[in-house]
PDB file of C-alpha atoms and ligand atoms in Angstrom:
ATOM      1  CA  MET A   1      -8.589  24.125 -25.961  1.00 82.00           C
ATOM      2  CA  ILE A   2      -5.511  23.460 -23.900  1.00 95.00           C
ATOM      3  CA  SER A   3      -2.240  25.353 -24.517  1.00 97.00           C
ATOM      4  CA  GLU A   4       0.759  23.531 -25.971  1.00 97.00           C
ATOM      5  CA  ARG A   5       2.771  24.242 -22.835  1.00 98.00           C
ATOM      6  CA  MET A   6       0.062  22.847 -20.543  1.00 98.00           C
ATOM      7  CA  ALA A   7      -0.356  19.751 -22.762  1.00 98.00           C
ATOM      8  CA  ALA A   8       3.415  19.133 -22.728  1.00 98.00           C
ATOM      9  CA  GLU A   9       3.451  19.340 -18.918  1.00 98.00           C
ATOM     10  CA  LEU A  10       0.470  16.971 -18.621  1.00 98.00           C
ATOM     11  CA  ASN A  11       2.222  14.513 -20.959  1.00 98.00           C
ATOM     12  CA  LYS A  12       5.198  14.571 -18.587  1.00 98.00           C
ATOM     13  CA  GLN A  13       2.840  13.801 -15.711  1.00 98.00           C
ATOM     14  CA  ILE A  14       1.334  10.813 -17.552  1.00 98.00           C
ATOM     15  CA  ASN A  15       4.908   9.520 -17.758  1.00 98.00           C
ATOM     16  CA  ALA A  16       5.607  10.294 -14.084  1.00 98.00           C
ATOM     17  CA  GLU A  17       2.466   8.404 -12.980  1.00 98.00           C
ATOM     18  CA  LEU A  18       3.367   5.426 -15.187  1.00 98.00           C
ATOM     19  CA  TYR A  19       6.860   5.489 -13.709  1.00 98.00           C
ATOM     20  CA  SER A  20       5.311   5.532 -10.205  1.00 98.00           C
ATOM     21  CA  SER A  21       3.300   2.461 -11.148  1.00 98.00           C
ATOM     22  CA  TYR A  22       6.429   0.765 -12.488  1.00 98.00           C
ATOM     23  CA  LEU A  23       8.415   1.666  -9.353  1.00 98.00           C
ATOM     24  CA  TYR A  24       5.756   0.258  -7.006  1.00 98.00           C
ATOM     25  CA  LEU A  25       5.466  -2.895  -9.111  1.00 98.00           C
ATOM     26  CA  SER A  26       9.239  -3.282  -8.806  1.00 98.00           C
ATOM     27  CA  MET A  27       8.885  -2.840  -5.033  1.00 98.00           C
ATOM     28  CA  SER A  28       6.079  -5.416  -5.005  1.00 98.00           C
ATOM     29  CA  ALA A  29       8.329  -7.914  -6.809  1.00 98.00           C
ATOM     30  CA  TRP A  30      11.146  -7.280  -4.324  1.00 98.00           C
ATOM     31  CA  CYS A  31       8.750  -7.888  -1.396  1.00 97.00           C
ATOM     32  CA  ASP A  32       7.514 -11.130  -2.944  1.00 97.00           C
ATOM     33  CA  ASN A  33      11.064 -12.367  -3.486  1.00 97.00           C
ATOM     34  CA  ALA A  34      11.908 -11.495   0.115  1.00 95.00           C
ATOM     35  CA  GLY A  35       8.841 -13.377   1.383  1.00 95.00           C
ATOM     36  CA  TYR A  36       6.761 -10.383   2.500  1.00 95.00           C
ATOM     37  CA  ARG A  37       3.407 -11.288   0.958  1.00 96.00           C
ATOM     38  CA  GLY A  38       1.489  -8.503   2.713  1.00 96.00           C
ATOM     39  CA  PHE A  39       3.850  -5.683   1.759  1.00 96.00           C
ATOM     40  CA  SER A  40       3.941  -7.099  -1.758  1.00 97.00           C
ATOM     41  CA  SER A  41       0.153  -6.989  -2.021  1.00 96.00           C
ATOM     42  CA  TRP A  42       0.083  -3.408  -0.670  1.00 97.00           C
ATOM     43  CA  MET A  43       2.656  -2.330  -3.270  1.00 97.00           C
ATOM     44  CA  ARG A  44       0.740  -4.033  -6.037  1.00 96.00           C
ATOM     45  CA  VAL A  45      -2.441  -2.128  -5.146  1.00 96.00           C
ATOM     46  CA  GLN A  46      -0.331   1.025  -5.038  1.00 97.00           C
ATOM     47  CA  ALA A  47       1.001   0.248  -8.541  1.00 97.00           C
ATOM     48  CA  GLU A  48      -2.556  -0.162  -9.827  1.00 97.00           C
ATOM     49  CA  GLU A  49      -3.554   3.163  -8.259  1.00 97.00           C
ATOM     50  CA  GLU A  50      -0.692   4.918 -10.019  1.00 98.00           C
ATOM     51  CA  TYR A  51      -1.731   3.403 -13.334  1.00 98.00           C
ATOM     52  CA  ALA A  52      -5.238   4.764 -12.683  1.00 98.00           C
ATOM     53  CA  HIS A  53      -3.692   8.205 -12.014  1.00 98.00           C
ATOM     54  CA  ALA A  54      -1.884   8.067 -15.373  1.00 98.00           C
ATOM     55  CA  MET A  55      -5.174   7.234 -17.067  1.00 98.00           C
ATOM     56  CA  LYS A  56      -6.935  10.128 -15.313  1.00 98.00           C
ATOM     57  CA  PHE A  57      -4.434  12.492 -16.968  1.00 98.00           C
ATOM     58  CA  TYR A  58      -4.731  10.569 -20.236  1.00 98.00           C
ATOM     59  CA  ASP A  59      -8.531  10.862 -20.305  1.00 98.00           C
ATOM     60  CA  TYR A  60      -8.390  14.521 -19.338  1.00 98.00           C
ATOM     61  CA  MET A  61      -6.051  15.177 -22.269  1.00 98.00           C
ATOM     62  CA  LEU A  62      -8.551  13.462 -24.580  1.00 97.00           C
ATOM     63  CA  ASP A  63     -11.388  15.581 -23.131  1.00 98.00           C
ATOM     64  CA  VAL A  64      -9.603  18.886 -23.701  1.00 97.00           C
ATOM     65  CA  GLY A  65      -8.061  18.042 -27.084  1.00 96.00           C
ATOM     66  CA  GLY A  66      -4.450  17.790 -25.884  1.00 97.00           C
ATOM     67  CA  LYS A  67      -2.112  15.721 -28.034  1.00 97.00           C
ATOM     68  CA  ILE A  68      -1.004  12.641 -26.090  1.00 98.00           C
ATOM     69  CA  ALA A  69       2.658  11.741 -26.613  1.00 97.00           C
ATOM     70  CA  LEU A  70       3.817   8.717 -24.605  1.00 98.00           C
ATOM     71  CA  ASP A  71       7.501   8.572 -23.787  1.00 98.00           C
ATOM     72  CA  THR A  72      10.084   6.085 -22.469  1.00 98.00           C
ATOM     73  CA  ILE A  73       9.476   4.961 -18.887  1.00 98.00           C
ATOM     74  CA  GLU A  74      12.607   5.117 -16.762  1.00 98.00           C
ATOM     75  CA  LYS A  75      13.980   1.855 -15.307  1.00 98.00           C
ATOM     76  CA  PRO A  76      12.986   1.588 -11.635  1.00 98.00           C
ATOM     77  CA  GLN A  77      15.262   0.551  -8.803  1.00 98.00           C
ATOM     78  CA  THR A  78      15.045  -3.220  -8.191  1.00 98.00           C
ATOM     79  CA  GLU A  79      16.870  -3.770  -4.882  1.00 98.00           C
ATOM     80  CA  TRP A  80      16.293  -2.415  -1.380  1.00 97.00           C
ATOM     81  CA  ASP A  81      17.898  -3.280   1.947  1.00 96.00           C
ATOM     82  CA  SER A  82      14.741  -3.763   4.000  1.00 94.00           C
ATOM     83  CA  PRO A  83      10.970  -3.155   3.981  1.00 94.00           C
ATOM     84  CA  TYR A  84      11.628  -0.134   6.198  1.00 94.00           C
ATOM     85  CA  GLU A  85      13.961   1.369   3.591  1.00 96.00           C
ATOM     86  CA  LEU A  86      11.368   0.536   0.955  1.00 96.00           C
ATOM     87  CA  PHE A  87       8.613   2.535   2.674  1.00 97.00           C
ATOM     88  CA  GLU A  88      11.006   5.432   3.268  1.00 97.00           C
ATOM     89  CA  ALA A  89      11.546   5.383  -0.516  1.00 98.00           C
ATOM     90  CA  VAL A  90       7.746   5.419  -1.018  1.00 98.00           C
ATOM     91  CA  LYS A  91       7.428   8.541   1.113  1.00 98.00           C
ATOM     92  CA  GLU A  92      10.328  10.234  -0.641  1.00 98.00           C
ATOM     93  CA  HIS A  93       8.801   9.427  -4.023  1.00 98.00           C
ATOM     94  CA  GLU A  94       5.367  10.738  -2.992  1.00 98.00           C
ATOM     95  CA  LEU A  95       6.935  13.990  -1.757  1.00 98.00           C
ATOM     96  CA  TYR A  96       8.584  14.311  -5.166  1.00 98.00           C
ATOM     97  CA  VAL A  97       5.255  13.698  -6.956  1.00 98.00           C
ATOM     98  CA  THR A  98       3.598  16.274  -4.696  1.00 98.00           C
ATOM     99  CA  LYS A  99       6.128  18.799  -5.974  1.00 98.00           C
ATOM    100  CA  LEU A 100       5.342  17.811  -9.587  1.00 98.00           C
ATOM    101  CA  ILE A 101       1.605  18.331  -8.973  1.00 98.00           C
ATOM    102  CA  ASN A 102       2.210  21.697  -7.312  1.00 98.00           C
ATOM    103  CA  ASP A 103       4.352  22.755 -10.278  1.00 98.00           C
ATOM    104  CA  LEU A 104       1.521  21.744 -12.636  1.00 98.00           C
ATOM    105  CA  VAL A 105      -0.926  23.904 -10.656  1.00 98.00           C
ATOM    106  CA  ALA A 106       1.510  26.819 -10.973  1.00 98.00           C
ATOM    107  CA  VAL A 107       1.651  26.342 -14.768  1.00 98.00           C
ATOM    108  CA  ALA A 108      -2.170  26.118 -14.985  1.00 98.00           C
ATOM    109  CA  ILE A 109      -2.446  29.412 -13.102  1.00 98.00           C
ATOM    110  CA  GLU A 110       0.205  31.068 -15.289  1.00 98.00           C
ATOM    111  CA  GLU A 111      -1.611  29.851 -18.409  1.00 97.00           C
ATOM    112  CA  LYS A 112      -4.958  31.064 -16.967  1.00 97.00           C
ATOM    113  CA  ASP A 113      -6.132  27.484 -17.533  1.00 98.00           C
ATOM    114  CA  TYR A 114      -8.865  27.329 -14.888  1.00 97.00           C
ATOM    115  CA  ALA A 115     -10.247  23.982 -16.091  1.00 98.00           C
ATOM    116  CA  THR A 116      -6.901  22.256 -15.670  1.00 98.00           C
ATOM    117  CA  ASN A 117      -6.434  23.956 -12.325  1.00 98.00           C
ATOM    118  CA  ILE A 118      -9.751  22.471 -11.125  1.00 98.00           C
ATOM    119  CA  PHE A 119      -8.833  19.067 -12.597  1.00 98.00           C
ATOM    120  CA  LEU A 120      -5.525  19.131 -10.685  1.00 98.00           C
ATOM    121  CA  GLN A 121      -7.196  19.796  -7.320  1.00 98.00           C
ATOM    122  CA  TRP A 122      -8.106  16.100  -7.021  1.00 98.00           C
ATOM    123  CA  PHE A 123      -4.383  15.297  -7.250  1.00 98.00           C
ATOM    124  CA  VAL A 124      -3.461  17.981  -4.709  1.00 98.00           C
ATOM    125  CA  THR A 125      -5.772  16.246  -2.198  1.00 98.00           C
ATOM    126  CA  GLU A 126      -4.617  12.769  -3.252  1.00 97.00           C
ATOM    127  CA  GLN A 127      -0.974  13.692  -2.613  1.00 98.00           C
ATOM    128  CA  ILE A 128      -1.745  14.788   0.966  1.00 98.00           C
ATOM    129  CA  GLU A 129      -3.270  11.332   1.482  1.00 97.00           C
ATOM    130  CA  GLU A 130      -0.342   9.513  -0.162  1.00 97.00           C
ATOM    131  CA  VAL A 131       2.303  11.216   1.975  1.00 98.00           C
ATOM    132  CA  ALA A 132       0.223  10.775   5.156  1.00 98.00           C
ATOM    133  CA  THR A 133      -0.243   7.035   4.482  1.00 97.00           C
ATOM    134  CA  ALA A 134       3.487   6.485   3.875  1.00 97.00           C
ATOM    135  CA  SER A 135       4.338   8.460   7.047  1.00 98.00           C
ATOM    136  CA  GLU A 136       1.918   6.352   9.120  1.00 97.00           C
ATOM    137  CA  ILE A 137       3.514   3.117   7.904  1.00 96.00           C
ATOM    138  CA  ILE A 138       7.020   4.437   8.619  1.00 96.00           C
ATOM    139  CA  ASP A 139       5.891   5.352  12.150  1.00 96.00           C
ATOM    140  CA  LYS A 140       4.685   1.776  12.632  1.00 95.00           C
ATOM    141  CA  PHE A 141       8.054   0.404  11.494  1.00 94.00           C
ATOM    142  CA  LYS A 142       9.782   2.706  13.978  1.00 94.00           C
ATOM    143  CA  MET A 143       7.469   1.525  16.749  1.00 93.00           C
ATOM    144  CA  ILE A 144       8.062  -2.191  16.224  1.00 92.00           C
ATOM    145  CA  GLY A 145      11.809  -1.866  15.643  1.00 88.00           C
ATOM    146  CA  LYS A 146      13.388  -5.308  15.200  1.00 82.00           C
ATOM    147  CA  ASN A 147      10.589  -7.234  16.888  1.00 86.00           C
ATOM    148  CA  LYS A 148      10.000 -10.152  14.490  1.00 85.00           C
ATOM    149  CA  GLU A 149       6.525 -11.007  15.742  1.00 89.00           C
ATOM    150  CA  SER A 150       5.254  -7.425  15.297  1.00 89.00           C
ATOM    151  CA  PHE A 151       6.882  -7.377  11.889  1.00 87.00           C
ATOM    152  CA  TYR A 152       4.876 -10.426  10.932  1.00 91.00           C
ATOM    153  CA  PHE A 153       1.637  -8.717  11.985  1.00 93.00           C
ATOM    154  CA  LEU A 154       2.497  -5.501  10.155  1.00 94.00           C
ATOM    155  CA  ASP A 155       3.035  -7.510   6.956  1.00 94.00           C
ATOM    156  CA  LYS A 156      -0.357  -9.136   7.565  1.00 94.00           C
ATOM    157  CA  GLU A 157      -2.063  -5.793   8.278  1.00 94.00           C
ATOM    158  CA  LEU A 158      -0.795  -4.100   5.119  1.00 95.00           C
ATOM    159  CA  GLY A 159      -1.733  -7.192   3.112  1.00 94.00           C
ATOM    160  CA  GLU A 160      -5.316  -6.881   4.327  1.00 92.00           C
ATOM    161  CA  ARG A 161      -5.524  -3.243   3.245  1.00 77.00           C
ATOM    162  CA  GLY A 162      -4.331  -4.357  -0.185  1.00 62.00           C
ATOM    163  CA  ALA A 163      -6.884  -7.144  -0.444  1.00 61.00           C
ATOM    164  CA  ALA A 164      -9.731  -4.855   0.673  1.00 57.00           C
ATOM    165  CA  THR A 165      -8.867  -2.268  -1.984  1.00 57.00           C
ATOM    166  CA  GLN A 166      -8.561  -4.915  -4.667  1.00 53.00           C
ATOM    167  CA  ALA A 167     -11.982  -6.418  -3.927  1.00 46.00           C
TER     168      ALA A 167
HETATM  169 FE1  FE2 B 201      -0.018   9.219  -8.490  1.00 95.94          FE
HETATM  170 FE1  FE2 B 202       1.139   8.113  -5.478  1.00 95.94          FE
END
């Protein structure tokens, strides 16, 4: 049986993952409106992944008898200056989520909740991947600078990654 404190923290994380999904969907909509079909598709896949993360926490709570309490999802930002700024925001957000996951691990250890600690390890690894992916994309933006043709191909490349994951 999970402690009340651990369950409360996991409920907060369900909300944080749903917010992540909402934020990336908002980014996807912005990309679509701005005509970046590839970036939009990438963001949409990202939004779906975050929803799946929320459900991983949700199902874990069911497994260990934690009481699920869904809360209000914060309104996401809706405007960005450029795709570059957008991906910088992705990285910043993933660094923030990494901190949330690390804090959860610390609580699990304090509560001597070894099951939850093991459950959280998947997210520890996932966060390394998330930050690395965002950093790689930012590096590509830096490399191409204001070259319109390269920009077109980067949009295409990220769109393909999205389509492959969706299939
Ligand atoms: Fe996530
Ligand atoms: Fe994420």
